[in-house]
Short mmCIF file of C-alpha atoms in Angstrom, two decimals:
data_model
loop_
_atom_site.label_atom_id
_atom_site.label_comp_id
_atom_site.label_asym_id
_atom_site.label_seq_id
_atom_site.Cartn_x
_atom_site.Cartn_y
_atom_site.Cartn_z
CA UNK A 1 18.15 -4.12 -10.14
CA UNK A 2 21.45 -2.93 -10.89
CA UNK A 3 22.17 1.09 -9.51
CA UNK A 4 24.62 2.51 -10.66
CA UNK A 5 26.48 6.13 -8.96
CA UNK A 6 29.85 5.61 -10.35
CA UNK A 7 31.44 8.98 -10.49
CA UNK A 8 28.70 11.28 -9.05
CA UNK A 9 28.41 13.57 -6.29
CA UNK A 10 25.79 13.36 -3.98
CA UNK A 11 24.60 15.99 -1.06
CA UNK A 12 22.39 14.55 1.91
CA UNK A 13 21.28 17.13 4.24
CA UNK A 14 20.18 15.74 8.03
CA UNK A 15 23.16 13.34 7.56
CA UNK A 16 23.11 12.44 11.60
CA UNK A 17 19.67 11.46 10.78
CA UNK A 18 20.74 9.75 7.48
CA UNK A 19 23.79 8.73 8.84
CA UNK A 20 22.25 5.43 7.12
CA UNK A 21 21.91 6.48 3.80
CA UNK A 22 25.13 7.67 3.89
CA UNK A 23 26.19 4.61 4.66
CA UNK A 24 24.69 2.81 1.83
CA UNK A 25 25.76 5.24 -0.88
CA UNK A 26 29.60 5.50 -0.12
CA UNK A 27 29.41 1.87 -0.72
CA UNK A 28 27.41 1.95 -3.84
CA UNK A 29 29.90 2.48 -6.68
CA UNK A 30 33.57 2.77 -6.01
CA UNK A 31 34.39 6.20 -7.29
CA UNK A 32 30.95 8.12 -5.97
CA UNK A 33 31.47 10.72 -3.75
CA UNK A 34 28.84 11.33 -0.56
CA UNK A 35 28.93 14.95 0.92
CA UNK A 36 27.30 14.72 4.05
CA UNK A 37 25.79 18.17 5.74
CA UNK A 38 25.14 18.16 9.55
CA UNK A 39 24.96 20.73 12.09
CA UNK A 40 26.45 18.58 14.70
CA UNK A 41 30.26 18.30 14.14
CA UNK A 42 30.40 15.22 16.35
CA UNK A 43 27.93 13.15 13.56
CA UNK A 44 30.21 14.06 10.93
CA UNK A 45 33.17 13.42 12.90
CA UNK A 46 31.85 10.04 13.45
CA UNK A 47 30.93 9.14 10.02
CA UNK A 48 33.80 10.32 8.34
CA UNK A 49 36.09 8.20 10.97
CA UNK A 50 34.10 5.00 9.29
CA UNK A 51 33.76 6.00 5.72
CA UNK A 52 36.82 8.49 5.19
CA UNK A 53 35.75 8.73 1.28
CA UNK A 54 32.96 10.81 2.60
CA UNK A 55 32.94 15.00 2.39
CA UNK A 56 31.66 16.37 5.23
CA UNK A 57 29.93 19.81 5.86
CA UNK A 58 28.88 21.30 9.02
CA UNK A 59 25.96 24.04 9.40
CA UNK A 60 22.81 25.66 10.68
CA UNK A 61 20.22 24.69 8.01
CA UNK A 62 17.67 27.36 10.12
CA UNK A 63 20.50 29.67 8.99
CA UNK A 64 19.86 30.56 5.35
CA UNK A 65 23.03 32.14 4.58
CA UNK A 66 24.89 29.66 6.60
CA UNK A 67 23.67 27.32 4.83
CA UNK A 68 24.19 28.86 1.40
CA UNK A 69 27.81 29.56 1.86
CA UNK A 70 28.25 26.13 3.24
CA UNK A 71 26.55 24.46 0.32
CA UNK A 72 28.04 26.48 -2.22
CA UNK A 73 31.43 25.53 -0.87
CA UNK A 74 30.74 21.40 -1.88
CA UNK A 75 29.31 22.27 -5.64
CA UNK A 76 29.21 20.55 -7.96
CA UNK A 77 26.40 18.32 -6.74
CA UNK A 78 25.02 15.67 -8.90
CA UNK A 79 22.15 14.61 -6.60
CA UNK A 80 20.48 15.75 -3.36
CA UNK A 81 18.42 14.57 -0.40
CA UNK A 82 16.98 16.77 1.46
CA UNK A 83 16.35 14.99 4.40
CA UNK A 84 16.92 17.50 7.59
CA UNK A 85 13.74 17.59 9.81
CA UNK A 86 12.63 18.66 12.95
CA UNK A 87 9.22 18.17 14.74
CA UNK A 88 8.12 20.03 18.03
CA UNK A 89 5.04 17.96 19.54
CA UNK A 90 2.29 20.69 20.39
CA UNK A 91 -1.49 20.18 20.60
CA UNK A 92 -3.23 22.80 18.32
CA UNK A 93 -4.35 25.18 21.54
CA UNK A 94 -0.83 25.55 22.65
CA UNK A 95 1.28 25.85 19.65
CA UNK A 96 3.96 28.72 19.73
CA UNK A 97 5.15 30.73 17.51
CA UNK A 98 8.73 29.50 17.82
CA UNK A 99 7.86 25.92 17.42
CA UNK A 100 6.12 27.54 13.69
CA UNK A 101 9.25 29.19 13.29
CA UNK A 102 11.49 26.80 13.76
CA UNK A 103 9.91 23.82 12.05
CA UNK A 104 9.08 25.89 9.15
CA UNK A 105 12.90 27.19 8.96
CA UNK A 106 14.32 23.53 9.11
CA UNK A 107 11.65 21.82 7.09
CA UNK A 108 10.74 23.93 4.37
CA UNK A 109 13.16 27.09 3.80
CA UNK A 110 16.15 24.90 3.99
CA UNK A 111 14.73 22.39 1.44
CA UNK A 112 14.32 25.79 -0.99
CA UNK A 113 17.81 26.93 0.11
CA UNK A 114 19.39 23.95 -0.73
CA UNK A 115 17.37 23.13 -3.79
CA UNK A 116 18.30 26.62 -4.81
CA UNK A 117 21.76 26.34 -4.60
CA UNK A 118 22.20 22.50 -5.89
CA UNK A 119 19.50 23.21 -8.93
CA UNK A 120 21.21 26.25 -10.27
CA UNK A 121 24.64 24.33 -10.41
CA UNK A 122 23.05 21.27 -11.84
CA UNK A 123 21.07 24.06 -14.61
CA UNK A 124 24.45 25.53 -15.45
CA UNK A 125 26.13 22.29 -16.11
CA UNK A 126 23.45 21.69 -18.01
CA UNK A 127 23.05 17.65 -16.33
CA UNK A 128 20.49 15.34 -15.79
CA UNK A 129 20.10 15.52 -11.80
CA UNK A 130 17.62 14.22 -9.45
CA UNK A 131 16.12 15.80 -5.92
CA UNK A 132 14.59 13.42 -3.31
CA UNK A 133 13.09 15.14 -0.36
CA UNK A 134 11.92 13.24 2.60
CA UNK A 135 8.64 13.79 3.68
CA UNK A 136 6.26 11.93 5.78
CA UNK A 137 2.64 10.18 5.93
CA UNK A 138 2.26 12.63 8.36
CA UNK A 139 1.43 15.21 4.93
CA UNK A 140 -1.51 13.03 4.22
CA UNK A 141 -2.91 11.59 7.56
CA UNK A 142 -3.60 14.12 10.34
CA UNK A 143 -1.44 13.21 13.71
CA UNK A 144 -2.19 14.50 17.14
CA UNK A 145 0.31 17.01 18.55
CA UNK A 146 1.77 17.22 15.13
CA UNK A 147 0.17 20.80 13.80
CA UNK A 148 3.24 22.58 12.86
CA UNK A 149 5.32 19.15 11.59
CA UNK A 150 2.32 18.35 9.53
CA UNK A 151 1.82 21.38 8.19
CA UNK A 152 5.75 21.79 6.80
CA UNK A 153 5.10 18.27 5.19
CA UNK A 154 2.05 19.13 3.40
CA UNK A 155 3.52 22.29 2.39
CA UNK A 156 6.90 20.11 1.29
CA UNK A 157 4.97 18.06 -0.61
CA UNK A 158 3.02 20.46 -3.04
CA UNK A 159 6.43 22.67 -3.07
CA UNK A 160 7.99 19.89 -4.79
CA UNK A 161 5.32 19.48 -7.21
CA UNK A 162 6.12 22.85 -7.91
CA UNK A 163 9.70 22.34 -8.56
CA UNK A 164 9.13 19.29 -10.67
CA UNK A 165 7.49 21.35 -12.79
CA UNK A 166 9.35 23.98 -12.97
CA UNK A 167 13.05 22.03 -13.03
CA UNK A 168 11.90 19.47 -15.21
CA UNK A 169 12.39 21.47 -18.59
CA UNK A 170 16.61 20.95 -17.34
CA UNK A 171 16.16 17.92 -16.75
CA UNK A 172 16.57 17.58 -12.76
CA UNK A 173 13.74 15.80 -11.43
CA UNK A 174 12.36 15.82 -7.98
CA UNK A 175 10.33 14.06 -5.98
CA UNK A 176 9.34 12.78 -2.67
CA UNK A 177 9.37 10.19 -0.44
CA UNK A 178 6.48 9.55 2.18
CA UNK A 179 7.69 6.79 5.20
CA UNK A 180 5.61 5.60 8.03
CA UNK A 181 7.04 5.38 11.37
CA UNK A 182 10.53 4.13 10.66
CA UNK A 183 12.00 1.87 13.00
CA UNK A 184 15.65 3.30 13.42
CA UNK A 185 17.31 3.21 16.93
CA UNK A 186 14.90 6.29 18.26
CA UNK A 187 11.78 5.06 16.62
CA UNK A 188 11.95 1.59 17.72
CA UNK A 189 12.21 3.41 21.59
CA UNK A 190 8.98 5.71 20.47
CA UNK A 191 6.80 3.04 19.43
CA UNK A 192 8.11 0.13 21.32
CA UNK A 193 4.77 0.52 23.19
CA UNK A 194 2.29 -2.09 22.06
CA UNK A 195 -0.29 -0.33 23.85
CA UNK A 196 1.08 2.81 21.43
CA UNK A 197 1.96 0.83 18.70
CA UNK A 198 -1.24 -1.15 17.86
CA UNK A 199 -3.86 1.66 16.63
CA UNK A 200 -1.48 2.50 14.14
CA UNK A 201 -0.48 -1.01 12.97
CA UNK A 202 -4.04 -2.09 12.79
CA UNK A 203 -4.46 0.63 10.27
CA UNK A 204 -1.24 -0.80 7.84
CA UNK A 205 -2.66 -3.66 5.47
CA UNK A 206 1.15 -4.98 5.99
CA UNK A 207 1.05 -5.07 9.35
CA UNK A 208 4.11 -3.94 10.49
CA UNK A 209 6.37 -0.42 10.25
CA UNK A 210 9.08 0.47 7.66
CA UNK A 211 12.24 -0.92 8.00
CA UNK A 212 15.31 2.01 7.64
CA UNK A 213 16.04 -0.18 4.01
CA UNK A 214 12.88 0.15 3.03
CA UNK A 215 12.86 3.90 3.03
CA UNK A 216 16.53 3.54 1.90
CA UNK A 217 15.87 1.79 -1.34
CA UNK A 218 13.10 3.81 -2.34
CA UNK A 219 15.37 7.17 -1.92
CA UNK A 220 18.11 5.49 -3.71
CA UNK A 221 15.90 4.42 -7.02
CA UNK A 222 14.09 7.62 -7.44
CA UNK A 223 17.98 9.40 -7.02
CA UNK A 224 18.55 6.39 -10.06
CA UNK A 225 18.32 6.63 -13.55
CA UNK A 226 16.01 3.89 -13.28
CA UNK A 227 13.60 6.23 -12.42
CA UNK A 228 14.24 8.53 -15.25
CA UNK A 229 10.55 9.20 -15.94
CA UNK A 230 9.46 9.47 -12.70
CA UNK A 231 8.92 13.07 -11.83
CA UNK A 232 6.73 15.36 -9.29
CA UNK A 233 5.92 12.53 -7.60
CA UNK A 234 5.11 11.78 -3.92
CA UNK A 235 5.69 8.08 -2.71
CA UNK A 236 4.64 6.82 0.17
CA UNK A 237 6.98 4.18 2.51
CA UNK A 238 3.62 3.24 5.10
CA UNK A 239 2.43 -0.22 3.97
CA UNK A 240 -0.48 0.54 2.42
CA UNK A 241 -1.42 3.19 5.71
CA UNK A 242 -2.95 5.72 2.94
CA UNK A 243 -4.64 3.08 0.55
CA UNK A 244 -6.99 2.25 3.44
CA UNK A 245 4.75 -3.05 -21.80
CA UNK A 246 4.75 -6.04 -22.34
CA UNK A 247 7.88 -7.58 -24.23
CA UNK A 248 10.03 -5.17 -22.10
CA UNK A 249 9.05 -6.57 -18.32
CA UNK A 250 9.42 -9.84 -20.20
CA UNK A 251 13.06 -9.34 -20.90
CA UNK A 252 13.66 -7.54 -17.76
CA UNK A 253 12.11 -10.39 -15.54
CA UNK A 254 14.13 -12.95 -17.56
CA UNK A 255 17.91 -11.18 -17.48
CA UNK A 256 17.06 -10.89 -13.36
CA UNK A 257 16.93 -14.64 -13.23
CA UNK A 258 13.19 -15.11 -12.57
CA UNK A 259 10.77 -17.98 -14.44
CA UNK A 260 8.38 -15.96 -16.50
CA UNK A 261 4.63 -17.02 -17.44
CA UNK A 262 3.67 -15.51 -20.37
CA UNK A 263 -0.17 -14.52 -20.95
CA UNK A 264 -1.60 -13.55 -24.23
CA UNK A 265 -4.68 -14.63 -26.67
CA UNK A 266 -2.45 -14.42 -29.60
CA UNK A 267 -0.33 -17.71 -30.16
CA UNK A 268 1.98 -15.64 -33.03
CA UNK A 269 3.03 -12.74 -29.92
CA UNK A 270 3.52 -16.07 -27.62
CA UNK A 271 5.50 -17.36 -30.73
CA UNK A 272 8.01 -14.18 -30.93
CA UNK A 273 8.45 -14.18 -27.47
CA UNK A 274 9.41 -18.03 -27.21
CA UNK A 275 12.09 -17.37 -29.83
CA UNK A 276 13.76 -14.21 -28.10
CA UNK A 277 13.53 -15.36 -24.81
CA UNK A 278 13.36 -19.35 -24.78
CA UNK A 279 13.09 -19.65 -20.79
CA UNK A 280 9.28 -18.39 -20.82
CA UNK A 281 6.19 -20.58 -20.51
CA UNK A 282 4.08 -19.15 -22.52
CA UNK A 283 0.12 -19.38 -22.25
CA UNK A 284 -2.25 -18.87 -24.53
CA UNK A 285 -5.30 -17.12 -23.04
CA UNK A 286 -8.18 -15.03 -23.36
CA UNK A 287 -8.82 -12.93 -20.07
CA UNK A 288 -12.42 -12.16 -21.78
CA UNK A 289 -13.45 -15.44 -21.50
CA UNK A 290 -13.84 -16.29 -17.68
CA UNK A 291 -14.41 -19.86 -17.04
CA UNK A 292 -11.70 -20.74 -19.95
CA UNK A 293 -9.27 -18.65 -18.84
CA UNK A 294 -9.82 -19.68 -14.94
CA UNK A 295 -9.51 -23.07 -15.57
CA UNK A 296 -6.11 -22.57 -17.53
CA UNK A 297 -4.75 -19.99 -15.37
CA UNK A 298 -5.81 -22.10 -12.35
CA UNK A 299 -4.43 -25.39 -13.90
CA UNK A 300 -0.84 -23.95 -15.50
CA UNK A 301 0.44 -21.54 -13.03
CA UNK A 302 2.65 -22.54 -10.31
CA UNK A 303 1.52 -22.77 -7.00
CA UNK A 304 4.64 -20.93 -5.69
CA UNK A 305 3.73 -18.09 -7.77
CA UNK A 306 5.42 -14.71 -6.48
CA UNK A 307 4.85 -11.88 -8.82
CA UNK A 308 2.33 -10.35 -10.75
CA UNK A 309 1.80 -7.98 -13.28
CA UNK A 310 -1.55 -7.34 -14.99
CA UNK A 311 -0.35 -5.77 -18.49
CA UNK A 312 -3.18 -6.89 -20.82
CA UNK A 313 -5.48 -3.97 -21.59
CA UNK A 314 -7.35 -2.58 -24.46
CA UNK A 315 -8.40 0.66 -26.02
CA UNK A 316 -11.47 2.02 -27.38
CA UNK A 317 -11.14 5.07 -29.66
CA UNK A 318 -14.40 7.10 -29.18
CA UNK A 319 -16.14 10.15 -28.21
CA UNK A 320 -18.65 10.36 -26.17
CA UNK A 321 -21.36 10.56 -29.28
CA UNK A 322 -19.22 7.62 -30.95
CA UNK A 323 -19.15 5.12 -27.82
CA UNK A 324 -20.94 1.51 -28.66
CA UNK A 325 -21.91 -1.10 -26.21
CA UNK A 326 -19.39 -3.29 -27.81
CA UNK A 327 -16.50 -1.08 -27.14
CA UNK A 328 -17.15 -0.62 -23.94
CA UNK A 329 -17.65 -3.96 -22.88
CA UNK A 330 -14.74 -5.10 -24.50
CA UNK A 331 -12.35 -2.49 -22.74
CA UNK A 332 -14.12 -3.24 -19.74
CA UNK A 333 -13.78 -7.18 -19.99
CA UNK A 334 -10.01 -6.68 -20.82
CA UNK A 335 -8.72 -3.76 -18.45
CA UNK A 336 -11.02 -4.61 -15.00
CA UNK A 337 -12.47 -8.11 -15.32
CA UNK A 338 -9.39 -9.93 -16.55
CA UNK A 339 -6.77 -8.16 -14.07
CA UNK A 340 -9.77 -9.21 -11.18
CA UNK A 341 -9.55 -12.63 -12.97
CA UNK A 342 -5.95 -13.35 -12.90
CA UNK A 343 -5.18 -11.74 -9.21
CA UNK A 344 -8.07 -13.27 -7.95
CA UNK A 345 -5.74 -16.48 -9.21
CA UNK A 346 -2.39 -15.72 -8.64
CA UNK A 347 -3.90 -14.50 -4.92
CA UNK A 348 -5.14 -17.87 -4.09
CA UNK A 349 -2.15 -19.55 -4.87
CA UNK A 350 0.49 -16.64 -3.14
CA UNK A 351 -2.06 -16.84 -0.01
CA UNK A 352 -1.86 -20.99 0.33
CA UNK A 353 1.93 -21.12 -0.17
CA UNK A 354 2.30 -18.55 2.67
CA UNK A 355 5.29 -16.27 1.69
CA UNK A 356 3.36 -13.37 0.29
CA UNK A 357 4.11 -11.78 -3.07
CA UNK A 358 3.48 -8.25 -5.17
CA UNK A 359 1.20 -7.41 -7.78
CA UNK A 360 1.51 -4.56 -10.41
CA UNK A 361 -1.05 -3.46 -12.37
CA UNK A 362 -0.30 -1.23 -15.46
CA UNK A 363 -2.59 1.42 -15.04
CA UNK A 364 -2.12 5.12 -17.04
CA UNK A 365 -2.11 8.76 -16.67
CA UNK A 366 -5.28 8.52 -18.30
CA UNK A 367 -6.64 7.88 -14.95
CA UNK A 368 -6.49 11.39 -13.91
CA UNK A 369 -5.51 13.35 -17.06
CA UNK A 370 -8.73 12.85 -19.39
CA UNK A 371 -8.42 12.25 -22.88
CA UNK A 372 -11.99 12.88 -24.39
CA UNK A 373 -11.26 10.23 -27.45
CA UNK A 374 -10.26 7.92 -24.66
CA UNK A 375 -13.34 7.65 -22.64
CA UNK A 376 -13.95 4.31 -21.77
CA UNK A 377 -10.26 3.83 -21.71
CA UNK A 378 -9.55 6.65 -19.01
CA UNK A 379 -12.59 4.94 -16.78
CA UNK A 380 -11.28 1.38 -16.59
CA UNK A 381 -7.63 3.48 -15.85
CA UNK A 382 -9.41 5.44 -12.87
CA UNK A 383 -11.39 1.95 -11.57
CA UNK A 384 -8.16 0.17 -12.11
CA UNK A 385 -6.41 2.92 -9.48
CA UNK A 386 -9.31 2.47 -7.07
CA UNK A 387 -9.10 -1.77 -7.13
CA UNK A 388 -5.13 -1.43 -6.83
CA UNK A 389 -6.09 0.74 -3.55
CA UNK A 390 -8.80 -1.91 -2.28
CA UNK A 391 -6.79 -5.02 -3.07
CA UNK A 392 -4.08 -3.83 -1.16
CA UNK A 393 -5.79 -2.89 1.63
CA UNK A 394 -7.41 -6.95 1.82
CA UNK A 395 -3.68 -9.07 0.70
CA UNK A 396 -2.12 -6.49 2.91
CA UNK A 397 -2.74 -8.96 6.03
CA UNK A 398 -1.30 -12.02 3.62
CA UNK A 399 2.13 -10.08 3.02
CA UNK A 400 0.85 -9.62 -0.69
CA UNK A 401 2.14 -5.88 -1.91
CA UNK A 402 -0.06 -4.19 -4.57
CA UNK A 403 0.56 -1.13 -6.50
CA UNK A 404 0.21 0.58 -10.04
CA UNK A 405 2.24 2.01 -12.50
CA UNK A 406 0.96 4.94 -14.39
CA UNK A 407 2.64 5.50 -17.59
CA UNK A 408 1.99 8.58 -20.14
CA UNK A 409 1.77 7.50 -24.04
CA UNK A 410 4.88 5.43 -24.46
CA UNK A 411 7.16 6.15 -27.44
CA UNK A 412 7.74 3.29 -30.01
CA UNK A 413 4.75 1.37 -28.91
CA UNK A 414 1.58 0.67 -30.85
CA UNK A 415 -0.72 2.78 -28.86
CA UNK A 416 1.63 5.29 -28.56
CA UNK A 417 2.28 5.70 -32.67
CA UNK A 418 -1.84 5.16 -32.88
CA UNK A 419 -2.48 8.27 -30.79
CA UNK A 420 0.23 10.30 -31.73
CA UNK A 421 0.92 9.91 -35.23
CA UNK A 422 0.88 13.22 -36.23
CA UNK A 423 4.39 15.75 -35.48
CA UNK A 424 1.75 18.34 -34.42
CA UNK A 425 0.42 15.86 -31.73
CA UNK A 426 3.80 14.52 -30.62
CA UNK A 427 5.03 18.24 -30.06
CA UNK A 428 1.94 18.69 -28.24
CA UNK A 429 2.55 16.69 -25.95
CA UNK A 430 6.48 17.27 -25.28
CA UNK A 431 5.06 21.03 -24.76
CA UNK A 432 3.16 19.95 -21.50
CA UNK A 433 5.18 17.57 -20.11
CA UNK A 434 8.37 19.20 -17.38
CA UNK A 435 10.46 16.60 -18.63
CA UNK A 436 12.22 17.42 -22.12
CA UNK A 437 12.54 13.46 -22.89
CA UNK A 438 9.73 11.26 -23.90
CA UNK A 439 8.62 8.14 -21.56
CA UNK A 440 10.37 4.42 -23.13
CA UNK A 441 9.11 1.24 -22.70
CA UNK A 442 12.23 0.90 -20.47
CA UNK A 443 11.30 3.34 -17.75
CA UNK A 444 8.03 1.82 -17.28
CA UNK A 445 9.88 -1.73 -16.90
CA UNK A 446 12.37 -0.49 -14.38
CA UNK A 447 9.28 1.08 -12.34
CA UNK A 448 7.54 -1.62 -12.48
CA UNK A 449 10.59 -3.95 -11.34
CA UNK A 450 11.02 -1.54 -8.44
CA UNK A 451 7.78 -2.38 -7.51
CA UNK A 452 7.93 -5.79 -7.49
CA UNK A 453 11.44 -6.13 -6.12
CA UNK A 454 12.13 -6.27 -2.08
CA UNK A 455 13.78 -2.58 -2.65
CA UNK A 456 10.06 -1.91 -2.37
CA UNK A 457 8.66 -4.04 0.20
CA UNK A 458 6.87 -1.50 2.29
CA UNK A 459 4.89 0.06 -1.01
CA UNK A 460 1.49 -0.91 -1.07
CA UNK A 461 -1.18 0.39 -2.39
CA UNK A 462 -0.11 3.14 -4.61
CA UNK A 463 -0.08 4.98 -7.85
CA UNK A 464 3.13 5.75 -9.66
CA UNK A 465 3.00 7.95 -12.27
CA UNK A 466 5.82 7.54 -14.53
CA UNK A 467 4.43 10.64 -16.78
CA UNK A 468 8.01 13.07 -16.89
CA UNK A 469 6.04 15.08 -14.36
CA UNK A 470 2.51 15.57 -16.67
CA UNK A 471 0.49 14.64 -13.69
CA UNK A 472 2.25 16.54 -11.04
CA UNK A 473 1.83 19.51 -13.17
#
């Protein structure tokens, strides 16, 4: 996936602690610019002697107007990554009031103070900017000794929300990112321990911790505009710890290099694709028909299979007063029993050749935003978020990644001129989404080749909603 930064400016806060990220940004695009905030001069001092390209800023981020003036002296900033953090270790009986104090301070007022400053620059510039703020598992998953550090990340995580919503009308997105235990110079020492070490592992499907690039690629794409849809989310980095369009992936799978198997029960779709992209193998196949489409899908694919994605689905336009057995069954036959088909497949073969693989399953926002002419639709969405979870919690152990991608109504498609065909509806539905632009075939693609690239290789198990920021509203 090609990421681009050419020309922008980009602020990351914590920069001793990100001194990698850094790293990995200054070299990104020739002509980007990396402003790196600290409050230890000797981290900066360091960096800048190995990448003198990068601006360096020194301050007290538990110092509001320290930090203000010090920000406001590196605007204009394009992009920002808040990823400053502290954590004082208390058990709940004993916890001070300083430690609340300053985690709080570090964790959560600077992210606001920073956001603050960065936002309104980005507002009156009137650009489209993106905010990544680290966060942890630890917002999710309760961790002894961790009260107060917990606390700030739960509180992080629902405060971006907040500013997704609010921020997405000008276009600046923001998001977060949600690592395990990362396994940088300190946290290999931490959890070098096996006796330490192996509760926790036994509960990642994976099996293992994140790697510093695997937090590092996931900052970098949501800071992309390959993540352009992607808003209000919260991602997690922990190997599946909390999960205990079709033409367009085509093109994007081919133009990366990769040998594409085409599915589809309609030989004139298979046709149309053969002729734009002549590289496929195309196979005509009906996922409703099980021991058929086993016994092709068994026999044709490859046994070095890799990737996955489960696209096929199907609608049924009805009320609850409207709803036929027929409908349901055959949205239910399509959208659960034919993506359980074809991974139960593709899992068999990725399992005997040994290297592992990822699976993506194109789920939708009508999982959790309900549609009432969308019933049956909207439950196979919600099941299909549930078996994503389950499955990836089972392949874990086999290296095999599993996640979802949950797109809104996508402009330009079929369903998405069937539903909204009316202005009044399109409006509608521009009026409740943060973002101001409407979600392309093209951002779901680059989502889902995120997910299924090694920029992603400790994601497993999760939902992405690429929705402009509907669901995080």
């Amino acid at each position: 996936m090609d990421i681009n930064f050419e020309g922008k400016r980009i602020l990351v806060t914590g920069a001793g602690r990100g001194r990698q990220l850094c790293k990995v940004l200054a070299k990104s695009s020739p002509n980007v610019k990396v402003v790196a905030l600290s409050q230890t001069q000797a981290n900066l001092d360091s960096l800048k002697a190995e990448f003198p390209n990068v601006e360096t800023v020194c301050a007290d981020l538990g110092n509001w107007e320290e930090t203000r003036k010090a920000v406001e002296s590196v605007l204009p900033i394009d992009l920002l990554v808040n990823n400053a953090a502290i954590a004082v270790l208390q058990p709940v009986l004993e916890t001070t009031p300083e430690a609340i104090d300053d985690c709080f301070n570090v964790n959560v007022k600077s992210m606001v103070n920073v956001s603050q400053v960065v936002a309104k620059n980005m507002k009156d510039r009137k650009i489209a900017g993106s905010i990544v703020n680290i966060s942890s598992q630890a917002s999710q998953a309760a961790l002894k000794d961790h009260l107060v550090y917990c606390g700030t990340k739960g509180a992080l995580d629902i405060m971006t929300k907040v500013m997704a919503l609010e921020l997405g009308p000008f276009n600046i997105r923001c998001n977060t990112v949600n690592p395990t235990v990362v396994l940088t110079d300190m946290g290999r020492l931490g959890w070098s321990d096996p006796a330490k070490a192996g509760p926790m592992l036994s509960k990642i499907p994976l099996g293992r911790f994140a790697e510093v690039d695997d937090v590092l690629g996931a900052i970098i794409f949501l800071l992309s505009d390959k993540s352009a849809m992607i808003n209000g989310v919260t991602l997690p980095i922990d190997g599946g710890f909390l999960a205990c369009f079709g033409q367009a992936f085509v093109k994007d799978l081919v133009e990366q290099g990769a040998i594409v198997y085409a599915i589809s029960r309609t030989a004139s779709k298979l046709d149309e694709l053969k002729t734009k992209y002549p590289s496929i193998i195309p196979l005509l196949c009906d996922l409703t028909q099980w021991n058929e489409a086993e016994k092709i899908l068994t026999e044709n694919l490859p046994d070095d299979i890799e990737l996955l994605v489960n696209n096929a689905g199907a609608a049924s336009v009805e009320t609850l007063d409207e709803l036929t057995e027929d409908g349901v069954n055959q949205v239910l036959n399509i959208n659960i029993k034919g993506t359980l088909l074809t991974t139960k497949i593709v899992a068999k073969k990725m399992i005997a050749g040994g290297k592992g693989g990822s699976i993506v399953n194109i789920s939708s926002v009508g999982s959790d935003f309900p549609c009432t002419f969308l019933l049956a639709y909207s439950m196979t969405k919600a099941a299909l978020n549930r078996l994503t979870k389950t499955l990836a919690t089972q392949l874990g152990p086999h290296k095999i990644r599993v996640n979802s991608v949950n797109p809104t109504l996508v402009v330009d498609t079929t369903m998405g001129d069937f539903v909204f065909d009316t202005d009044e509806k399109k409006t509608m539905l521009k009026t409740i989404t943060p973002l101001p632009n409407p979600t392309t075939e093209q951002d779901v693609s680059d989502s889902v080749l995120f997910l299924l690239s090694e920029k992603s290789k400790a994601i497993t198990g999760q939902i992405l909603f690429v929705d402009g920021g509907l669901h995080g509203g």
